[in-house]
mmCIF file of C-alpha atoms (C1' of nucleotides) in Angstrom:
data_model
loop_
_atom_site.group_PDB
_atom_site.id
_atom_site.type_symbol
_atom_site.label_atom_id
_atom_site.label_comp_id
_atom_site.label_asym_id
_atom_site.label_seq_id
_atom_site.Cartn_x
_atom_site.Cartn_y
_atom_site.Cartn_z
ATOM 1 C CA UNK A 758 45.033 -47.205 -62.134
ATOM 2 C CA UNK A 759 41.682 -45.990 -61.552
ATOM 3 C CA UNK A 760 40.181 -42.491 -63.541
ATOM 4 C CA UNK A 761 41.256 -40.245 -60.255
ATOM 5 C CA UNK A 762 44.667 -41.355 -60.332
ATOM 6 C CA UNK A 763 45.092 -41.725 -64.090
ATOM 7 C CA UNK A 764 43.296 -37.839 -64.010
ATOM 8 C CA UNK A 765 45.561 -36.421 -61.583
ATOM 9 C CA UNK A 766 48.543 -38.407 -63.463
ATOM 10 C CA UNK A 767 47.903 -36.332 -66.821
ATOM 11 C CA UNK A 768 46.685 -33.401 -65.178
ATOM 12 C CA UNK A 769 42.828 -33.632 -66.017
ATOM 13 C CA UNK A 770 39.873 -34.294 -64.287
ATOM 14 C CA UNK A 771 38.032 -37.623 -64.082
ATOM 15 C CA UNK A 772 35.236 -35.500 -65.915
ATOM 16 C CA UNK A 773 36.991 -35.068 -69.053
ATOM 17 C CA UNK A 774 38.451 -38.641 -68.776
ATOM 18 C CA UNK A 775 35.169 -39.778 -68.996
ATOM 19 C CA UNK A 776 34.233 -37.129 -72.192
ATOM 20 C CA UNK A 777 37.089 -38.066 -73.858
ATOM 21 C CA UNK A 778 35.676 -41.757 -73.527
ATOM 22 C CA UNK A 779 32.721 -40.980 -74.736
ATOM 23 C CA UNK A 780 33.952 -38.646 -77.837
ATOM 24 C CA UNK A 781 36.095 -41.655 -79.137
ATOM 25 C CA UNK A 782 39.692 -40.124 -77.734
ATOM 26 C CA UNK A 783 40.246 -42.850 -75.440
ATOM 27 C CA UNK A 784 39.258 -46.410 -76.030
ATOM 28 C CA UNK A 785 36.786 -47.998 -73.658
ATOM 29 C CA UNK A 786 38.354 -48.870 -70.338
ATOM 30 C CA UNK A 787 38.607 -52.092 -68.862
ATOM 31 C CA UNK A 788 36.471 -52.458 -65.522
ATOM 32 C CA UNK A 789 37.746 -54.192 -62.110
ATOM 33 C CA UNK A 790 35.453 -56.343 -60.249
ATOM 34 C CA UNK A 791 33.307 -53.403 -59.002
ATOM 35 C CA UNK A 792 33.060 -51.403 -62.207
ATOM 36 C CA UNK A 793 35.661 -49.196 -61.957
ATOM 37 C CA UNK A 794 37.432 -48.077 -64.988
ATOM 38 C CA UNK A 795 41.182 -49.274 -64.532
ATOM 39 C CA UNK A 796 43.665 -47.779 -66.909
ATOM 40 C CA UNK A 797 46.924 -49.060 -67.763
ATOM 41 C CA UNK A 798 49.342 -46.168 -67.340
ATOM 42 C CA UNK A 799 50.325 -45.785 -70.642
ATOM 43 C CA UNK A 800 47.028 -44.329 -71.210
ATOM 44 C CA UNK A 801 48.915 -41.008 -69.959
ATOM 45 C CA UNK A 802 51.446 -40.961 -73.128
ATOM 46 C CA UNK A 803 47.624 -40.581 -74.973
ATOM 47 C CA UNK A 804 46.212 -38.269 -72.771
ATOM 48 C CA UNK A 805 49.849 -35.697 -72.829
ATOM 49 C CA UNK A 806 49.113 -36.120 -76.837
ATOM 50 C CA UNK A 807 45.858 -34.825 -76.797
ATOM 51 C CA UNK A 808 47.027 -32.144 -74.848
ATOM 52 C CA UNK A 809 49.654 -31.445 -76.860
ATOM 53 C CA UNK A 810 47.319 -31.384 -80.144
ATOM 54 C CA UNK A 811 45.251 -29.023 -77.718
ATOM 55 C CA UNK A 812 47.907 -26.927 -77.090
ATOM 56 C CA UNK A 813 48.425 -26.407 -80.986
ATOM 57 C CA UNK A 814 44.826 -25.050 -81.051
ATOM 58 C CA UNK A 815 43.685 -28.528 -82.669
ATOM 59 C CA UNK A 816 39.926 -29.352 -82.023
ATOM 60 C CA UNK A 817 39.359 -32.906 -80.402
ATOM 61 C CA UNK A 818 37.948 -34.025 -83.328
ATOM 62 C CA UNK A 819 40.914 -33.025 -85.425
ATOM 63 C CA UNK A 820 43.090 -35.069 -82.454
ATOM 64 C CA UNK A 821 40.594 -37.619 -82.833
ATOM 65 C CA UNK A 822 41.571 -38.390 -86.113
ATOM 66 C CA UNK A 823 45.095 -38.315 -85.799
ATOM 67 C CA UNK A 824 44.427 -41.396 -83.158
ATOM 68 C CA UNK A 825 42.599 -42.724 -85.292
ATOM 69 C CA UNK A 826 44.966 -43.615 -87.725
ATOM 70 C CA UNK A 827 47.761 -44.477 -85.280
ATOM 71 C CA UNK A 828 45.280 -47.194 -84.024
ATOM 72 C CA UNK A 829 44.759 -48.921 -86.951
ATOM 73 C CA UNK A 830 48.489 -49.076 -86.934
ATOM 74 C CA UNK A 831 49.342 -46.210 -89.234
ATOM 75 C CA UNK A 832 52.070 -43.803 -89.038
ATOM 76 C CA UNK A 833 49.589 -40.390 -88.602
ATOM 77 C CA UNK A 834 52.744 -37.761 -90.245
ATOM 78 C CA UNK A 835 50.997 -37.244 -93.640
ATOM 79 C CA UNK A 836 47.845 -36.040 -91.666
ATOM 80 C CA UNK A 837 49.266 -34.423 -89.427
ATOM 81 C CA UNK A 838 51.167 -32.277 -91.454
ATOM 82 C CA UNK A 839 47.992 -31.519 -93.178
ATOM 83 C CA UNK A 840 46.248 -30.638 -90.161
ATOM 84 C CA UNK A 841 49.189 -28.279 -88.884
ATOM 85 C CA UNK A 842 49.007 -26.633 -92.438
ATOM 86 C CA UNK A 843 45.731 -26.067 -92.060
ATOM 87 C CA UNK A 844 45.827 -24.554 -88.473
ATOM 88 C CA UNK A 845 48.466 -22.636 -89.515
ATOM 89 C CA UNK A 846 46.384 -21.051 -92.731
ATOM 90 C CA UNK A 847 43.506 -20.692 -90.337
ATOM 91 C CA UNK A 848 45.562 -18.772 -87.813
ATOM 92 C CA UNK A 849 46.795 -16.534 -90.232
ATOM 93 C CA UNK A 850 43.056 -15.946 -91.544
ATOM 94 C CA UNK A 851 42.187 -15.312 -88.019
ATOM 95 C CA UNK A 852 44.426 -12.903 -87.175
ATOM 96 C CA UNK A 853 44.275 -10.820 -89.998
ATOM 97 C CA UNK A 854 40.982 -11.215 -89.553
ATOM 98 C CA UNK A 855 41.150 -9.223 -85.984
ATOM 99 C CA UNK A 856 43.880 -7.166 -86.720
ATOM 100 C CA UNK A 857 41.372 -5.858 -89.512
ATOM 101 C CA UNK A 858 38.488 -5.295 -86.912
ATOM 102 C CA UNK A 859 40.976 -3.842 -84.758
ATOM 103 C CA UNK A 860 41.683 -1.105 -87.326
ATOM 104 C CA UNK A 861 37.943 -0.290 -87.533
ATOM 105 C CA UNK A 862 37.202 -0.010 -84.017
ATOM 106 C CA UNK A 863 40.293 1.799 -83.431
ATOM 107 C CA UNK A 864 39.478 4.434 -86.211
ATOM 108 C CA UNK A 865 36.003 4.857 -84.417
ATOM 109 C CA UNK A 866 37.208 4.525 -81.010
ATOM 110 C CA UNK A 867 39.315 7.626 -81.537
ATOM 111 C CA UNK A 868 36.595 9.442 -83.343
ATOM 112 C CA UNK A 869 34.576 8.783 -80.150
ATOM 113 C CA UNK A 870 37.586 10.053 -78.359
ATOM 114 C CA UNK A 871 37.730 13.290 -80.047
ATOM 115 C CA UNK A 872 33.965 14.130 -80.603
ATOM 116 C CA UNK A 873 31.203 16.051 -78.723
ATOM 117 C CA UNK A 874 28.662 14.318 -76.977
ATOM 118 C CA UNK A 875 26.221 17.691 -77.747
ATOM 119 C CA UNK A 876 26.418 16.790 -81.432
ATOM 120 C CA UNK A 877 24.784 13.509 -80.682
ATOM 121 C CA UNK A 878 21.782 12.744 -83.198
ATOM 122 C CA UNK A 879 19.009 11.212 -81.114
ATOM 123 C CA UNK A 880 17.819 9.528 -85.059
ATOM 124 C CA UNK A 881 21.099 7.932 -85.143
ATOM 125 C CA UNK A 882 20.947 6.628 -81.514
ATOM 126 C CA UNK A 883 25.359 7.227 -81.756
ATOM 127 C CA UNK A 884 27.079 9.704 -83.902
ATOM 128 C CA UNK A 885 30.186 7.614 -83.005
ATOM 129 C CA UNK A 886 29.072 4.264 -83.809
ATOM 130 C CA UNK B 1461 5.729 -2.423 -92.697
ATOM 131 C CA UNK B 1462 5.418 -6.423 -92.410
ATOM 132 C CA UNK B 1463 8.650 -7.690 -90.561
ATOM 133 C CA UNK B 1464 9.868 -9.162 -94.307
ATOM 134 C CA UNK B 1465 9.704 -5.895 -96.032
ATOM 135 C CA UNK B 1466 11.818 -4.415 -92.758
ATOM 136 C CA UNK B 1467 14.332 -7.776 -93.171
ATOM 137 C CA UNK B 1468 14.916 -7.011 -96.640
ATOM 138 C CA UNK B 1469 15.388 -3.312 -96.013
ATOM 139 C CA UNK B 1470 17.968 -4.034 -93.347
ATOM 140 C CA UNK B 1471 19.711 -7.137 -94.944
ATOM 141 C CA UNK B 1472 18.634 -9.132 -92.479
ATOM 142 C CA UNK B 1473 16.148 -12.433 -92.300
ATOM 143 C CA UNK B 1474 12.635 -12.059 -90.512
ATOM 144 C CA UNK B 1475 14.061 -14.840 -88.243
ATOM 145 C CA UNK B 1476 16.976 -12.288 -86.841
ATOM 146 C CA UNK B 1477 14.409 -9.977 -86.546
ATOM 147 C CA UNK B 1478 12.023 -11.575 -84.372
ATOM 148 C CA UNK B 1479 15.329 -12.991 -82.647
ATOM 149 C CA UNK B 1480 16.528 -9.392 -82.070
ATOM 150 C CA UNK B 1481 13.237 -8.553 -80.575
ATOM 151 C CA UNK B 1482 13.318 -11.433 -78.147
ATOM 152 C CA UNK B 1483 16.802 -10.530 -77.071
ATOM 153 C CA UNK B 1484 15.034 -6.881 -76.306
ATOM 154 C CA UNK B 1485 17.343 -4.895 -79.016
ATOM 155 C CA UNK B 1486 14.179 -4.066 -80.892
ATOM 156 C CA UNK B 1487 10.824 -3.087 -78.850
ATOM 157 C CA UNK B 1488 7.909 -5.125 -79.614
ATOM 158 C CA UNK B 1489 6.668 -3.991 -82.867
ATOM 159 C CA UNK B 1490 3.072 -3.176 -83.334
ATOM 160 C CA UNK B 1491 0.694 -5.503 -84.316
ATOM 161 C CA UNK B 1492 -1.923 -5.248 -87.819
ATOM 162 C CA UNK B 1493 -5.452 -6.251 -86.981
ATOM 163 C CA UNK B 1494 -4.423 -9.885 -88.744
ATOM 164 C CA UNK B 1495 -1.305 -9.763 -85.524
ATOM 165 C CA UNK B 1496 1.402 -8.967 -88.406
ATOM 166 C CA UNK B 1497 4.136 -6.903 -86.998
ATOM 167 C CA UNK B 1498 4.084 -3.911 -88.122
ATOM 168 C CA UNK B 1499 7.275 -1.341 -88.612
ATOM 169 C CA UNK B 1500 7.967 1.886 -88.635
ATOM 170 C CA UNK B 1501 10.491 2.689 -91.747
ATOM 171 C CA UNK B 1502 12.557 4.297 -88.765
ATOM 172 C CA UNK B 1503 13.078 1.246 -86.990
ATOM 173 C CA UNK B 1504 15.711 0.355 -90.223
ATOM 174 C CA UNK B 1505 17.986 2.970 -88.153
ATOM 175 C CA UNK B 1506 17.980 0.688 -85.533
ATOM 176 C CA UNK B 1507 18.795 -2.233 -87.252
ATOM 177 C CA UNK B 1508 21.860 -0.261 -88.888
ATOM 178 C CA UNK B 1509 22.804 0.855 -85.523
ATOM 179 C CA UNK B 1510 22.926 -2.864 -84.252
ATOM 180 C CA UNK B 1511 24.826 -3.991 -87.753
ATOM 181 C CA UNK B 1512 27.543 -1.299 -87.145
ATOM 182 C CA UNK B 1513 28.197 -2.290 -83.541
ATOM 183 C CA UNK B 1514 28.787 -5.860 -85.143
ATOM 184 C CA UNK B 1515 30.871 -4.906 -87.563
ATOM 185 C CA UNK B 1516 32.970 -2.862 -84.076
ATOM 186 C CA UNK B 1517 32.528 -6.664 -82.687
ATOM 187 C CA UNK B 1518 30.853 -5.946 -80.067
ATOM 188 C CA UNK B 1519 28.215 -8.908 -78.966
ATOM 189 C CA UNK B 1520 24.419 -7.971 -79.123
ATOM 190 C CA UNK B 1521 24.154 -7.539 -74.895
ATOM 191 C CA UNK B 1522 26.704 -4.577 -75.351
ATOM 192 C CA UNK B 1523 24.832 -2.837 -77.973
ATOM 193 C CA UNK B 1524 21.893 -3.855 -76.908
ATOM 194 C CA UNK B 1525 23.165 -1.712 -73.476
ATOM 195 C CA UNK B 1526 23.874 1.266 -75.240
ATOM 196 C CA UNK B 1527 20.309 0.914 -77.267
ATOM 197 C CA UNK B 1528 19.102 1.052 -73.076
ATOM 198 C CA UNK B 1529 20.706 4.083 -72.842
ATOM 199 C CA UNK B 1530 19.802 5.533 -75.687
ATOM 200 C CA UNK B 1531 16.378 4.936 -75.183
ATOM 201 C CA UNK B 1532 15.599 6.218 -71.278
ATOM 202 C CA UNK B 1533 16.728 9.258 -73.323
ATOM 203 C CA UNK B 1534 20.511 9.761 -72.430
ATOM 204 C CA UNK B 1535 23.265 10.380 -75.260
ATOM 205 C CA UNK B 1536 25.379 7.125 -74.844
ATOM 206 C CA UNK B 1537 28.782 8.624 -75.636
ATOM 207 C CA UNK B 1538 30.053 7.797 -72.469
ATOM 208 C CA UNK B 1539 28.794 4.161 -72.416
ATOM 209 C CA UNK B 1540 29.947 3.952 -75.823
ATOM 210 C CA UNK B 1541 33.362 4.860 -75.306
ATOM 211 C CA UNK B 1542 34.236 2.396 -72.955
ATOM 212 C CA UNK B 1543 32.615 -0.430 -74.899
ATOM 213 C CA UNK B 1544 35.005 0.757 -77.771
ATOM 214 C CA UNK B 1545 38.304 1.037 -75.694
ATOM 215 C CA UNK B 1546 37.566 -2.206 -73.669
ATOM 216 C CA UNK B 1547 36.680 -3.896 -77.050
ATOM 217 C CA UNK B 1548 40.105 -2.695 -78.522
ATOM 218 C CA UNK B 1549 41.950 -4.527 -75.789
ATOM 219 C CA UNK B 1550 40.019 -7.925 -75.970
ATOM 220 C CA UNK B 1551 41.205 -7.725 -79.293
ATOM 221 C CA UNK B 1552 45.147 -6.755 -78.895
ATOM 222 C CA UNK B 1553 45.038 -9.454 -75.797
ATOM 223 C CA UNK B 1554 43.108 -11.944 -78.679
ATOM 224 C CA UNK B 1555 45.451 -10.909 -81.484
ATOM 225 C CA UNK B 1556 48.171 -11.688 -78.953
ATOM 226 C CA UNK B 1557 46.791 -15.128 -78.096
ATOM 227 C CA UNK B 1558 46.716 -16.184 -81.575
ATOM 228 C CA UNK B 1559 49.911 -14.894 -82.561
ATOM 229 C CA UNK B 1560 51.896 -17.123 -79.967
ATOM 230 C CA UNK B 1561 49.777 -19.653 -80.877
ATOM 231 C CA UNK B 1562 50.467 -19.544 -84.503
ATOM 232 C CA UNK B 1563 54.930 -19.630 -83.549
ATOM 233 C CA UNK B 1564 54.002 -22.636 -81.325
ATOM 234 C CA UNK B 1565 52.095 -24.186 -84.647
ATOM 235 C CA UNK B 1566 54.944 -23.203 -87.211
ATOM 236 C CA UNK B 1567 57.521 -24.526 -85.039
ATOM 237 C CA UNK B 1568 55.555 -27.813 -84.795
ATOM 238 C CA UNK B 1569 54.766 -27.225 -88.354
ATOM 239 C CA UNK B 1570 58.281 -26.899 -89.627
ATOM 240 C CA UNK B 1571 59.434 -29.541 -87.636
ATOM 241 C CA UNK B 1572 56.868 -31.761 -89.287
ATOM 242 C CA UNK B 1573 58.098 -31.125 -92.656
ATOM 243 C CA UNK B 1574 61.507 -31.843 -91.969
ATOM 244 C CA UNK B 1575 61.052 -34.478 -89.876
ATOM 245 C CA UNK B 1576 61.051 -38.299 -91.253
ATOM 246 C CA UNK B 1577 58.026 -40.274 -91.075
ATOM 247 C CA UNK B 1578 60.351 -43.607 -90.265
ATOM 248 C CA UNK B 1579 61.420 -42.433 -87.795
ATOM 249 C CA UNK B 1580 57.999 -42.790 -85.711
ATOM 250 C CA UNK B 1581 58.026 -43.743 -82.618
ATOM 251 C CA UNK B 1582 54.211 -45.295 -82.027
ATOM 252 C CA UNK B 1583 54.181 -44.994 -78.154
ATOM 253 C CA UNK B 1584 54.180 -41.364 -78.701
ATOM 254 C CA UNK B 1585 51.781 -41.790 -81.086
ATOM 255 C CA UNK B 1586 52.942 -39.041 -83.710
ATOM 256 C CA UNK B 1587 56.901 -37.452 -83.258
ATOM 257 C CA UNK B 1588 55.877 -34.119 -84.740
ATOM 258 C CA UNK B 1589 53.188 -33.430 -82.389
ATOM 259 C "C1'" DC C 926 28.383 -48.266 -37.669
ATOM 260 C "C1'" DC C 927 29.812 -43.892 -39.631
ATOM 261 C "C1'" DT C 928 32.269 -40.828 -42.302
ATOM 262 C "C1'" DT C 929 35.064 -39.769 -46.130
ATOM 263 C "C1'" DA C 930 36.569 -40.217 -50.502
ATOM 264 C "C1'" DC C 931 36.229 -42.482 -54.180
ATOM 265 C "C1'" DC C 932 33.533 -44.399 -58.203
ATOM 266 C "C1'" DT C 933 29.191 -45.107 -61.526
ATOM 267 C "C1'" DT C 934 25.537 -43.192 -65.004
ATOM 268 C "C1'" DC C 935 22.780 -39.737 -66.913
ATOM 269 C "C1'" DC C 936 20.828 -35.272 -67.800
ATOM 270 C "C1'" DA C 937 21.283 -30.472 -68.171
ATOM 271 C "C1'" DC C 938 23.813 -26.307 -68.816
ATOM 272 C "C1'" DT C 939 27.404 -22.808 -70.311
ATOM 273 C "C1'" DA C 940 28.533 -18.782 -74.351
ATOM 274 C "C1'" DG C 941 26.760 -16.304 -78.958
ATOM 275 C "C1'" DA C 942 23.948 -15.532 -82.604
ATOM 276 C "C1'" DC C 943 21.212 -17.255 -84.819
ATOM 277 C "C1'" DT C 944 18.796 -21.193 -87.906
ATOM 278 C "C1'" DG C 945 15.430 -25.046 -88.951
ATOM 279 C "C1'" DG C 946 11.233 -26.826 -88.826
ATOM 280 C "C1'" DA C 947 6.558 -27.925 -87.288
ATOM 281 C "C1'" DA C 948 1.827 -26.513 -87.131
ATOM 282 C "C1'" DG C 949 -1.221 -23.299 -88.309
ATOM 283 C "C1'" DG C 950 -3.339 -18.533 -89.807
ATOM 284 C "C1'" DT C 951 -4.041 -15.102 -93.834
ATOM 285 C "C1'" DA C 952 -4.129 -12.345 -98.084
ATOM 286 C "C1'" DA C 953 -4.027 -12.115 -103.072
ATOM 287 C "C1'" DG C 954 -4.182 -13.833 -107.782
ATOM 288 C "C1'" DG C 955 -6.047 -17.098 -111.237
ATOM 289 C "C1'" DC D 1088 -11.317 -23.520 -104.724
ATOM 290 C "C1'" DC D 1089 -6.317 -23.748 -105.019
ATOM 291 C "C1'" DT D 1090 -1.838 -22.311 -104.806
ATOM 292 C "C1'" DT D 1091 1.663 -19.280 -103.316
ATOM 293 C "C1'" DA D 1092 3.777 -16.419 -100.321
ATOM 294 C "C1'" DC D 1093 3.449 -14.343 -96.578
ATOM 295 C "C1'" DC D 1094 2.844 -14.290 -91.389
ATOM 296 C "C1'" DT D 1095 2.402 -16.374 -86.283
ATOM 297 C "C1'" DT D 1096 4.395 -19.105 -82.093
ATOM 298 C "C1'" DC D 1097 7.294 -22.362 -80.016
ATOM 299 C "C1'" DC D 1098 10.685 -25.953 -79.584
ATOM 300 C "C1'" DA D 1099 15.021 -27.630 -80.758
ATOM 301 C "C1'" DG D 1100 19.548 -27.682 -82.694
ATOM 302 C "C1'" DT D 1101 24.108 -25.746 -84.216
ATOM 303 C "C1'" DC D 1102 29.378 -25.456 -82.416
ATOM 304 C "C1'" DT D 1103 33.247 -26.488 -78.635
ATOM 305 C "C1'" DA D 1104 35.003 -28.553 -74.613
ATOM 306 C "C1'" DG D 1105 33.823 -29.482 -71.059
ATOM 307 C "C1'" DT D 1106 31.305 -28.496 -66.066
ATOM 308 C "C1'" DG D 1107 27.648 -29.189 -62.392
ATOM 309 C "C1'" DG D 1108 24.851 -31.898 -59.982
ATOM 310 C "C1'" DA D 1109 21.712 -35.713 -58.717
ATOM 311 C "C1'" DA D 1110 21.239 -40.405 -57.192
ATOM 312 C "C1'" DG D 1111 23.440 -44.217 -55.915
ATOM 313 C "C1'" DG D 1112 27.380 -47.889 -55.287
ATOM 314 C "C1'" DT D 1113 31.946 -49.085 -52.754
ATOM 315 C "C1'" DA D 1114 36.271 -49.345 -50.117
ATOM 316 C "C1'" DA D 1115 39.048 -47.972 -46.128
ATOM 317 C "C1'" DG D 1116 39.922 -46.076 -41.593
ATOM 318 C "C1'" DG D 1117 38.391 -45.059 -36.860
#
DNA sequence: CCTTACCTTCCACTAGACTGGAAGGTAAGG
DNA sequence: CCTTACCTTCCAGTCTAGTGGAAGGTAAGG
């Protein structure tokens, strides 16, 4: 299969085919005669990975290293599970995180709301802010 | 005042400074005879202004729209406003985001932990994921 | 032969807010 | 004179996951 097929097969472009090559996710492809890259097409069971590890908010490099360990013929689980822990603390950091912010800039936003532009104090360039 | 006393005063380094300047949220400073900037102490005001839109979230272009205003001589209460109320839905649509991300991770997550490692099926590369 | 649709590599650019470092000028204290 | 601690400008890099485009090669159909 060549990278427009194999692209349009997992639902990517041949652009990010070609990043992925290049960031380590896929392996170098093999060439035909002309130099086209010619995948087999169980590249696509890789390529529906990544996006699942995408779809869990993994970075490539965290996907990256789950591969790698499955390619030196390792079972990935242990790591993983780590790495889903981890997401999952790091969700939970970020969304407290903005629900925090979100209770500050609702606080002001209603203050702004409520207040009267003529009190505005040049020196303070916003009384709302 | 050199640009390190005005850093210090403000919390901030004499690199964000000059960066902040650059950007055109501070006006260029005046210059000492040796080409030092030099501050006004008022220009710490400013800088406060700039950190408390940062702590609301918002990026430096947006306060660095309502320092515009601000400074052609208009009270920005308007502008301000509906920075504040369109930054309180970016972050109820981001809040959002994450939060269905995070159920898609703990059900992934959870299924990990249960799950047994033996049963692994390589061509998938990882069972959990 | 010509067009069209592929493919190749490589370089640059995006957003956001800085940070690092090089190369050099300057003021003060010992 | 020397060191130290400032200051100046400017270029480049950080992080993420690609995207855009140039310049050129190639296969198939009309």
């Amino acid at each position: 299969m060549r990278i427009g097929d194999m692209a349009a097969a997992a639902g990517l472009t041949t652009k990010t085919l070609r990043y992925y090559e290049d960031r380590g996710l896929l392996p170098a492809a093999d060439r035909t005669a002309n130099g086209y890259r010619d995948y087999v097409p169980e590249t696509v069971n890789r390529l529906e990975f990544i996006r699942r590890g995408r779809t869990a908010g993994l970075t490539l490099d965290q996907i990256g290293s789950i591969l790698a360990v499955r390619d030196i013929g390792q079972a990935p689980c242990i790591h993983v599970r780590e790495l889903l822990g981890k997401q999952l603390s790091d969700l939970d950091a970020r969304i407290a995180e903005l629900t925090g912010l979100r209770a500050t800039v609702a606080a002001v936003s209603e203050a702004a709301a409520a207040g009267d532009p003529a009190s505005c104090d040049p020196g303070r360039i916003c009384s709302y802010l």
